[in-house]
Amino acid sequence: MSYLVLARKWRPQTFGEVVGQTHVTKTLQNALKNDCLAHALLFSGPRGVGKTSVARILAKAANCESGPAPDPCNKCGVCREITAGSSIDVQEIDGASNRGIDEIRELRENILFRPTRCRHRIYIIDEVHMLTGPAFNALLKTLEEPPSHVYFIFATTEPQKIPATIHSRCQHYEFRRLGTAELADHLGKIVQAEGMGLQQDAMLLLAREAEGSVRDSLSLLDQVAAYGATSLKEVCEVLGVMGTQVLKELAIAILEGDVAKALRLIDEVYNFGGNIQKFATDLVVFFRHLVVLRNLGPEKAVTLMDLSRENVDEFFPVISKYSAHSLFQVLDALIKGQEAIYRSTTPRLSLEILVIRLCSMKEVVGLDDLLEKVDKLLSSAPIGKENFSKEPLKEISAASENDSVTQTTKECDPEIWTDFVDFVKEQSSFLGSLLVCCKGIETESNGNRIQLKCRPGMQYDMLCEVDHQQRLRELAKKFFGRAIDLEVEGVCVADNGDARRTGKTCNLRDELIQSSLVQEAVKVFHARISDVRIFSNKG
Ligand SMILES: [Zn+2]
């Protein structure tokens, strides 16, 4: 006995058997009932979702000996001929291989003849977008005035390639891609009827891999059945895809910044023989699920995800630890990196680099968390929320004019300071160039503590780096012959402007930086002051 592939065996023979296209089948059945079927129909949608199946069912229903009826009987001679593809009056034409003007001219001559056995002549042209321009033009003339016994059903995956003149003469039906859960349900019925004993999570994987195409899902099921695979693990092996477990482990490794584990998992995928590019796509989709799950919670998310209920319940507590922003940030970076992996001649390396980068990404604090912190800050800071008026600068500015700031500090001896800067320059011209921008201020009378006052900017940022400070301390110890505590202060250094005004602004800047609210904000947000801008307060 020859084996009939599942896609053929389970090809729908009535409108009711078509999965997931009720919006199309209901409308067509109504048109049949009311005898108002258009003479040119355009069926568009992804491959394997039932476009030609529906076209055949429609051809049967319109021609059925016991019809026209909302569904074909599938028993009469006409129905059987159409099912077998041997009807003279219902012809299926492959637009890809009959795309020229000659074929369409021949078709135009044939349609003039009355149907032989059926009520109507029906032409189903698949992949109609493949027709040449002249062929479309020839077709257009027929569509303008079709003989009353002729119907055209055009099927295409690319409706945008159909000339507007043709498109506008057709009634357009859009077939949709099936959802993973919907497709898995459909597979479940077939698996049960065929006595296959495939596990639920394995069916979900098949549905996911088929990307909404019924035909593809059945081809995969054929493949799985041929190997006798039933568990998720076996199905993964047959299809050469990685299961959700690996994706979950890798996702957690990324979120926890565990580079070693992440690389080990990629190695596993590689050794398993998995396609790295496909795996990268799966990882993107998986993070998309995590983002949806984190934002909506398991109840609302489960219908929007390709994951089983068990998976959803298992993942939710794991990812709840991370902010929705962090998950989104990883997803965003993955989407951007995915393209590079696809283009790469060494996809594994590209994926590894991307994952290492993701592992080192800092947790992003959400706006809500930030606002909460600001609230806490304002209520706890000594300056008080009530004093945080619309014109805080005016208040502080007024204060700075009345109370003079007590100086406890003195500038380093200019000669010694210049010698020190020269010494550092000799040892490291880079560090020397940073010091040139600084003013040295002794903050302890014994001279063991020196503040490097520096204008905020690139030099300041460089000075703040721990390595640079460490090296500067070593050099200072060498130069001064004792340990010197160097600290970097990002403040205004008096420049060449109006000395009095600048001095005053400097004091104000110092004061703003030192103010308890600013200091508290620095602490709360783990921040660094990079710039202080003072706007004049006129009127
Ligand atoms: Zn029939």
XYZ file of C-alpha atoms and ligand atoms in Angstrom:
540
model
C 0.000 0.000 0.000
C 1.428 3.332 -0.947
C 1.745 5.939 1.731
C -0.373 9.019 1.153
C 1.309 12.087 2.595
C -0.681 13.662 5.393
C -1.113 16.983 3.594
C -2.985 15.174 0.811
C -4.804 12.750 3.032
C -6.049 15.585 5.253
C -6.710 18.095 2.517
C -10.078 19.702 3.390
C -12.973 18.644 1.154
C -15.644 20.918 2.617
C -15.594 24.528 3.799
C -16.104 23.298 7.354
C -12.867 21.313 7.221
C -10.762 24.354 6.321
C -8.793 25.475 9.380
C -8.531 29.081 10.477
C -10.098 30.812 7.438
C -13.708 31.132 8.564
C -13.776 34.797 7.486
C -13.228 33.623 3.899
C -15.276 30.429 3.847
C -18.354 32.027 5.445
C -18.418 34.828 2.862
C -17.997 32.393 -0.018
C -20.757 30.135 1.306
C -23.092 33.138 1.540
C -22.251 34.129 -2.026
C -23.049 30.563 -3.187
C -26.305 30.558 -1.242
C -27.371 33.917 -2.699
C -26.054 33.065 -6.159
C -23.908 36.196 -6.279
C -20.417 34.793 -6.704
C -18.060 37.241 -8.422
C -16.559 36.107 -11.724
C -13.019 36.904 -10.633
C -11.766 36.069 -7.157
C -8.326 36.768 -5.767
C -7.113 34.565 -2.913
C -3.974 35.897 -1.239
C -2.060 34.730 1.816
C 0.995 32.775 3.013
C 1.769 29.407 1.477
C 0.056 26.296 2.758
C -2.924 27.958 4.446
C -5.604 26.578 2.128
C -5.950 28.928 -0.854
C -6.079 26.238 -3.565
C -8.009 23.867 -1.296
C -10.718 26.508 -0.849
C -10.654 27.209 -4.615
C -11.337 23.513 -5.328
C -14.086 23.272 -2.703
C -15.660 26.382 -4.219
C -15.424 24.915 -7.731
C -17.115 21.736 -6.491
C -19.817 23.566 -4.543
C -20.653 25.707 -7.580
C -20.776 22.710 -9.921
C -21.992 19.890 -7.649
C -24.801 17.860 -9.234
C -26.880 18.345 -6.103
C -25.982 22.036 -5.930
C -25.111 24.796 -6.204
C -24.911 24.394 -2.446
C -22.952 26.001 0.428
C -20.872 22.792 0.511
C -20.108 20.168 -2.157
C -21.528 16.654 -1.767
C -18.133 15.157 -2.688
C -19.983 12.061 -3.940
C -21.391 12.968 -7.351
C -19.408 12.458 -10.540
C -18.618 16.142 -10.906
C -17.314 16.462 -7.316
C -15.224 13.322 -7.696
C -13.710 14.489 -10.988
C -12.777 17.841 -9.541
C -11.241 16.197 -6.454
C -9.222 13.900 -8.720
C -8.153 16.855 -10.892
C -9.589 15.231 -14.041
C -12.447 17.625 -14.747
C -12.316 19.294 -18.173
C -14.356 22.234 -16.958
C -12.417 22.995 -13.783
C -8.803 23.589 -14.639
C -5.880 24.326 -12.389
C -3.145 26.296 -14.063
C 0.256 26.927 -12.556
C 0.968 30.594 -13.193
C 4.693 30.035 -12.743
C 5.043 27.621 -15.680
C 2.243 29.004 -17.916
C 3.113 32.617 -17.626
C 3.344 33.810 -21.220
C 0.890 35.510 -23.555
C 0.425 32.344 -25.701
C -0.978 30.358 -22.789
C -3.396 33.148 -21.892
C -4.493 33.516 -25.560
C -5.237 29.792 -25.671
C -7.196 30.117 -22.429
C -9.185 33.025 -23.914
C -10.173 30.900 -26.889
C -11.226 27.972 -24.688
C -13.447 29.931 -22.376
C -15.811 30.730 -25.234
C -16.941 27.092 -25.276
C -19.774 26.079 -22.992
C -18.833 23.710 -20.154
C -19.144 20.046 -21.064
C -20.195 18.349 -17.800
C -20.376 21.161 -15.282
C -22.565 24.216 -14.849
C -19.533 26.566 -15.001
C -16.038 26.623 -16.367
C -13.731 27.506 -13.520
C -10.065 28.429 -13.949
C -7.883 28.280 -10.873
C -4.618 30.093 -11.613
C -2.069 29.477 -8.883
C 0.899 31.818 -8.346
C -0.862 34.260 -10.641
C 1.653 37.029 -9.845
C 4.150 35.138 -12.034
C 2.292 35.999 -15.265
C 4.123 38.297 -17.665
C 2.901 41.834 -18.386
C 1.480 40.944 -21.854
C -0.226 37.880 -20.322
C -1.883 40.075 -17.703
C -3.008 42.458 -20.456
C -4.549 39.609 -22.428
C -6.261 38.402 -19.252
C -7.577 41.874 -18.507
C -9.694 41.878 -21.689
C -11.410 38.679 -20.530
C -11.968 40.012 -17.045
C -13.627 43.135 -18.391
C -16.429 41.084 -19.933
C -16.296 37.479 -18.759
C -18.761 35.015 -20.309
C -21.500 34.230 -17.765
C -20.411 30.580 -17.436
C -16.773 31.417 -16.621
C -15.206 32.019 -13.198
C -11.589 32.803 -12.370
C -9.950 32.090 -9.030
C -6.486 33.587 -8.738
C -4.258 32.438 -5.905
C -1.085 34.230 -4.869
C 1.372 34.652 -2.043
C 2.307 38.074 -3.403
C -0.822 40.118 -4.152
C 1.213 43.325 -4.344
C 2.750 42.050 -7.604
C -0.608 41.901 -9.347
C -1.312 44.869 -11.637
C -3.851 47.290 -10.201
C -6.037 46.909 -13.309
C -6.439 43.170 -12.621
C -6.665 43.601 -8.859
C -9.513 46.090 -9.151
C -11.588 43.630 -11.166
C -11.315 40.884 -8.559
C -13.044 40.255 -5.287
C -10.119 39.966 -2.895
C -10.023 37.384 -0.083
C -7.098 37.462 2.327
C -6.141 34.152 3.896
C -4.355 34.379 7.202
C -1.401 32.648 8.795
C -2.514 30.284 11.566
C -1.575 30.870 15.185
C 0.749 28.332 16.774
C -1.816 27.155 19.317
C -4.493 26.891 16.605
C -2.193 24.888 14.380
C -1.095 22.662 17.277
C -4.772 21.949 18.001
C -5.315 20.945 14.398
C -2.241 18.701 14.496
C -3.566 17.198 17.732
C -6.733 16.013 15.965
C -4.754 14.467 13.118
C -2.248 12.854 15.477
C -5.106 11.304 17.411
C -6.931 10.090 14.305
C -3.694 8.619 12.934
C -2.867 7.018 16.307
C 0.549 8.666 16.420
C 0.962 9.306 20.155
C 2.919 12.543 19.752
C 3.390 14.595 22.919
C 1.697 17.979 23.279
C 4.915 20.029 23.578
C 6.259 18.259 20.488
C 3.160 19.305 18.566
C 3.663 22.907 19.675
C 7.209 22.732 18.372
C 5.984 21.431 14.989
C 3.389 24.198 14.821
C 6.014 26.792 15.693
C 8.419 25.490 13.047
C 5.664 25.527 10.404
C 5.187 29.272 10.965
C 1.432 29.213 10.487
C 1.364 26.985 7.395
C -0.920 23.947 7.665
C 0.774 22.213 4.756
C 4.256 22.741 6.229
C 3.111 21.471 9.625
C 1.781 18.279 8.020
C 5.012 17.757 6.058
C 6.926 18.067 9.321
C 4.511 15.625 10.932
C 5.215 13.188 8.063
C 8.917 13.524 8.730
C 8.456 12.961 12.460
C 6.161 9.983 11.869
C 8.675 8.378 9.523
C 11.226 8.383 12.350
C 8.681 7.271 14.922
C 9.581 10.239 17.137
C 7.066 11.060 19.868
C 8.800 13.084 22.591
C 9.893 16.709 22.298
C 13.533 15.646 22.480
C 13.155 13.131 19.653
C 11.233 15.606 17.514
C 13.962 18.198 18.069
C 16.535 15.673 16.909
C 14.567 14.727 13.797
C 13.988 18.344 12.795
C 17.440 19.534 13.839
C 16.032 22.273 16.056
C 16.786 23.132 19.656
C 14.050 22.774 22.212
C 12.719 25.495 24.446
C 14.869 24.280 27.354
C 18.115 25.441 25.730
C 16.563 28.786 24.824
C 15.373 29.216 28.394
C 18.783 28.360 29.840
C 20.514 30.743 27.448
C 18.022 33.513 28.224
C 18.705 33.152 31.947
C 22.478 33.038 31.378
C 22.222 36.303 29.412
C 20.067 37.981 32.051
C 22.386 36.867 34.822
C 25.477 37.888 32.885
C 26.858 34.341 32.995
C 29.164 34.438 29.955
C 30.690 30.999 30.571
C 27.331 29.279 30.670
C 26.036 31.182 27.643
C 29.059 30.161 25.563
C 28.759 26.550 26.709
C 25.122 26.501 25.539
C 26.038 27.924 22.134
C 28.711 25.245 21.908
C 26.037 22.616 22.637
C 23.805 23.967 19.870
C 26.750 23.957 17.475
C 27.794 20.405 18.349
C 24.186 19.261 18.066
C 24.440 20.334 14.438
C 21.847 23.042 14.865
C 21.712 25.904 12.404
C 23.133 28.862 14.336
C 21.246 31.443 12.280
C 17.965 29.686 12.873
C 18.834 29.344 16.547
C 19.493 33.097 16.740
C 16.039 33.720 15.281
C 14.509 31.320 17.801
C 16.281 33.235 20.553
C 14.806 36.519 19.306
C 11.322 34.994 19.248
C 11.866 33.521 22.698
C 12.828 36.896 24.171
C 9.814 38.394 22.460
C 7.718 35.870 24.410
C 9.502 36.801 27.626
C 8.804 40.508 27.018
C 5.127 39.747 26.384
C 4.961 37.503 29.441
C 6.696 40.025 31.705
C 4.395 42.827 30.560
C 1.059 41.013 30.487
C 1.452 38.234 33.040
C 0.760 34.532 32.351
C -3.043 34.747 32.026
C -3.096 37.329 29.276
C 0.194 36.301 27.652
C -0.490 32.610 27.125
C -2.653 33.121 24.028
C -0.043 35.404 22.472
C 2.831 32.973 22.833
C 4.031 29.821 21.086
C 4.639 28.200 24.452
C 2.677 25.621 26.375
C 0.797 26.642 29.513
C 3.319 24.638 31.562
C 6.204 26.566 29.996
C 4.489 29.876 30.654
C 3.860 29.000 34.303
C 7.434 27.796 34.657
C 9.047 30.874 33.077
C 6.999 33.599 34.707
C 8.522 33.432 38.219
C 11.996 33.159 36.671
C 11.714 36.328 34.597
C 9.737 38.319 37.173
C 13.070 39.098 38.811
C 14.033 41.250 35.846
C 12.484 44.536 34.862
C 10.416 44.658 31.692
C 12.888 47.280 30.449
C 15.835 44.918 30.812
C 14.082 42.194 28.856
C 13.116 44.674 26.197
C 16.678 45.965 26.027
C 17.986 42.432 25.395
C 15.298 41.824 22.754
C 16.129 45.087 21.033
C 19.860 44.266 20.955
C 19.110 40.732 19.719
C 16.998 41.997 16.838
C 19.747 44.402 15.843
C 22.424 41.701 16.142
C 20.424 39.052 14.319
C 20.995 40.639 10.940
C 24.756 40.576 11.432
C 24.553 36.868 12.299
C 22.634 36.202 9.086
C 25.175 38.031 6.979
C 28.194 36.609 8.797
C 30.390 33.930 7.263
C 31.111 32.819 10.837
C 27.639 32.938 12.421
C 28.713 31.064 15.523
C 31.365 33.659 16.309
C 28.915 36.484 15.648
C 26.354 34.934 17.972
C 28.992 34.479 20.662
C 30.076 38.112 20.408
C 26.481 39.269 20.594
C 25.754 37.090 23.610
C 28.897 38.245 25.429
C 27.784 41.819 24.859
C 24.296 41.025 26.115
C 25.749 39.368 29.220
C 27.586 42.548 30.118
C 24.550 44.771 29.691
C 23.578 46.509 32.905
C 20.086 46.114 34.269
C 18.027 49.042 33.099
C 15.969 50.826 35.712
C 12.465 51.574 34.557
C 10.981 55.049 34.558
C 8.513 54.033 37.274
C 11.373 52.970 39.532
C 13.189 56.209 38.798
C 10.146 58.325 39.605
C 9.681 56.413 42.844
C 13.298 57.192 43.717
C 12.782 60.881 42.926
C 9.761 60.942 45.209
C 11.736 59.348 48.018
C 14.577 61.739 47.371
C 12.393 64.817 47.558
C 10.686 63.684 50.724
C 13.885 62.641 52.494
C 16.370 65.279 51.383
C 16.986 67.958 54.032
C 16.150 70.696 51.583
C 12.605 69.391 51.588
C 10.016 69.084 48.867
C 8.284 72.294 49.892
C 11.460 74.260 49.244
C 11.920 72.772 45.824
C 10.164 75.705 44.226
C 9.980 76.574 40.562
C 12.945 78.881 41.011
C 15.394 76.943 43.137
C 18.360 78.751 41.673
C 17.144 82.100 42.870
C 16.948 80.887 46.440
C 20.323 79.267 46.400
C 21.761 82.197 44.543
C 20.405 84.588 47.156
C 21.896 82.446 49.882
C 25.280 82.405 48.187
C 25.392 86.156 48.088
C 24.608 86.535 51.773
C 26.708 83.745 53.273
C 30.314 83.691 52.168
C 31.741 80.187 51.745
C 34.430 79.418 54.280
C 37.592 78.317 52.540
C 39.330 75.414 54.212
C 41.488 74.643 51.532
C 44.435 76.244 49.771
C 45.929 75.997 46.349
C 49.134 73.933 45.971
C 52.371 75.902 45.714
C 52.407 76.841 42.004
C 56.090 75.902 41.536
C 55.723 72.505 43.172
C 52.508 71.887 41.243
C 54.177 72.730 37.915
C 57.103 70.429 38.760
C 54.672 67.656 39.632
C 52.761 68.083 36.356
C 56.076 68.021 34.438
C 57.130 64.899 36.298
C 53.853 63.155 35.414
C 54.235 64.268 31.775
C 57.653 62.604 31.623
C 56.226 59.346 32.961
C 53.018 59.449 30.953
C 52.294 62.202 28.490
C 48.621 61.154 28.514
C 48.181 61.544 32.293
C 50.219 64.735 32.117
C 47.812 66.140 29.551
C 44.956 65.425 31.944
C 46.694 67.225 34.823
C 47.296 70.337 32.719
C 43.556 70.901 32.843
C 43.451 70.665 36.649
C 44.083 72.926 39.562
C 45.748 71.270 42.564
C 44.118 72.127 45.893
C 45.491 70.950 49.211
C 42.603 70.012 51.426
C 44.618 68.971 54.485
C 47.154 71.139 56.191
C 49.781 68.368 56.074
C 49.496 68.363 52.266
C 48.742 64.631 52.149
C 45.444 65.135 50.409
C 45.205 66.899 47.084
C 42.050 67.658 45.210
C 42.320 67.766 41.422
C 39.776 70.379 40.456
C 38.796 69.893 36.870
C 36.215 71.333 34.516
C 33.615 68.717 33.663
C 34.305 67.169 30.294
C 36.403 64.488 28.679
C 39.491 65.098 30.822
C 37.390 64.952 33.930
C 35.833 61.659 32.823
C 39.308 60.240 32.158
C 40.537 61.359 35.556
C 37.584 59.650 37.196
C 38.668 56.276 35.861
C 40.012 54.139 38.663
C 43.047 52.938 36.705
C 44.157 56.460 35.901
C 43.723 57.592 39.496
C 45.684 54.589 40.722
C 48.570 55.409 38.369
C 48.485 59.085 39.365
C 48.687 58.127 43.055
C 51.735 55.975 42.319
C 53.391 58.855 40.483
C 52.499 61.307 43.275
C 54.034 58.954 45.837
C 57.214 58.817 43.768
C 57.333 62.602 43.347
C 56.416 63.690 46.877
C 58.153 60.789 48.602
C 55.022 59.938 50.577
C 51.505 58.602 49.967
C 49.232 61.326 48.638
C 45.504 60.947 48.566
C 44.347 62.295 45.216
C 40.721 63.024 44.653
C 39.039 64.376 41.552
C 36.493 67.147 41.775
C 34.468 68.162 38.769
C 33.914 71.849 39.315
C 34.290 75.133 37.566
C 37.789 76.558 37.453
C 37.900 80.334 37.181
C 38.615 81.275 33.595
C 39.492 84.468 31.803
C 36.030 86.018 32.033
C 34.957 88.738 34.371
C 36.794 87.642 37.498
C 34.188 88.844 39.931
C 31.256 87.385 38.035
C 33.033 84.125 37.309
C 34.086 83.855 40.890
C 30.529 84.277 41.987
C 29.264 81.713 39.452
C 31.979 79.348 40.611
C 30.879 79.706 44.184
C 27.317 79.101 43.129
C 28.349 76.017 41.177
C 30.338 74.707 44.112
C 27.436 75.373 46.347
C 24.966 73.647 44.032
C 27.196 70.617 43.807
C 27.601 70.519 47.564
C 23.905 71.052 48.251
C 22.356 68.187 50.152
C 19.708 67.582 47.480
C 22.257 67.212 44.711
C 24.511 65.050 46.865
C 21.557 62.845 47.800
C 20.552 62.570 44.126
C 24.084 61.493 43.225
C 23.864 58.786 45.880
C 20.386 57.556 44.946
C 21.045 57.355 41.207
C 24.699 56.229 41.479
C 25.345 59.284 39.359
C 28.267 61.556 38.603
C 27.945 65.281 38.020
C 29.248 65.980 34.563
C 28.142 69.548 34.098
C 26.576 72.416 35.993
C 24.734 74.985 33.972
C 23.535 78.211 35.453
C 20.867 80.197 33.708
C 20.597 83.911 34.455
C 17.532 84.748 36.469
C 16.208 87.940 34.935
C 13.224 89.570 36.579
Zn -21.313 16.813 -5.735
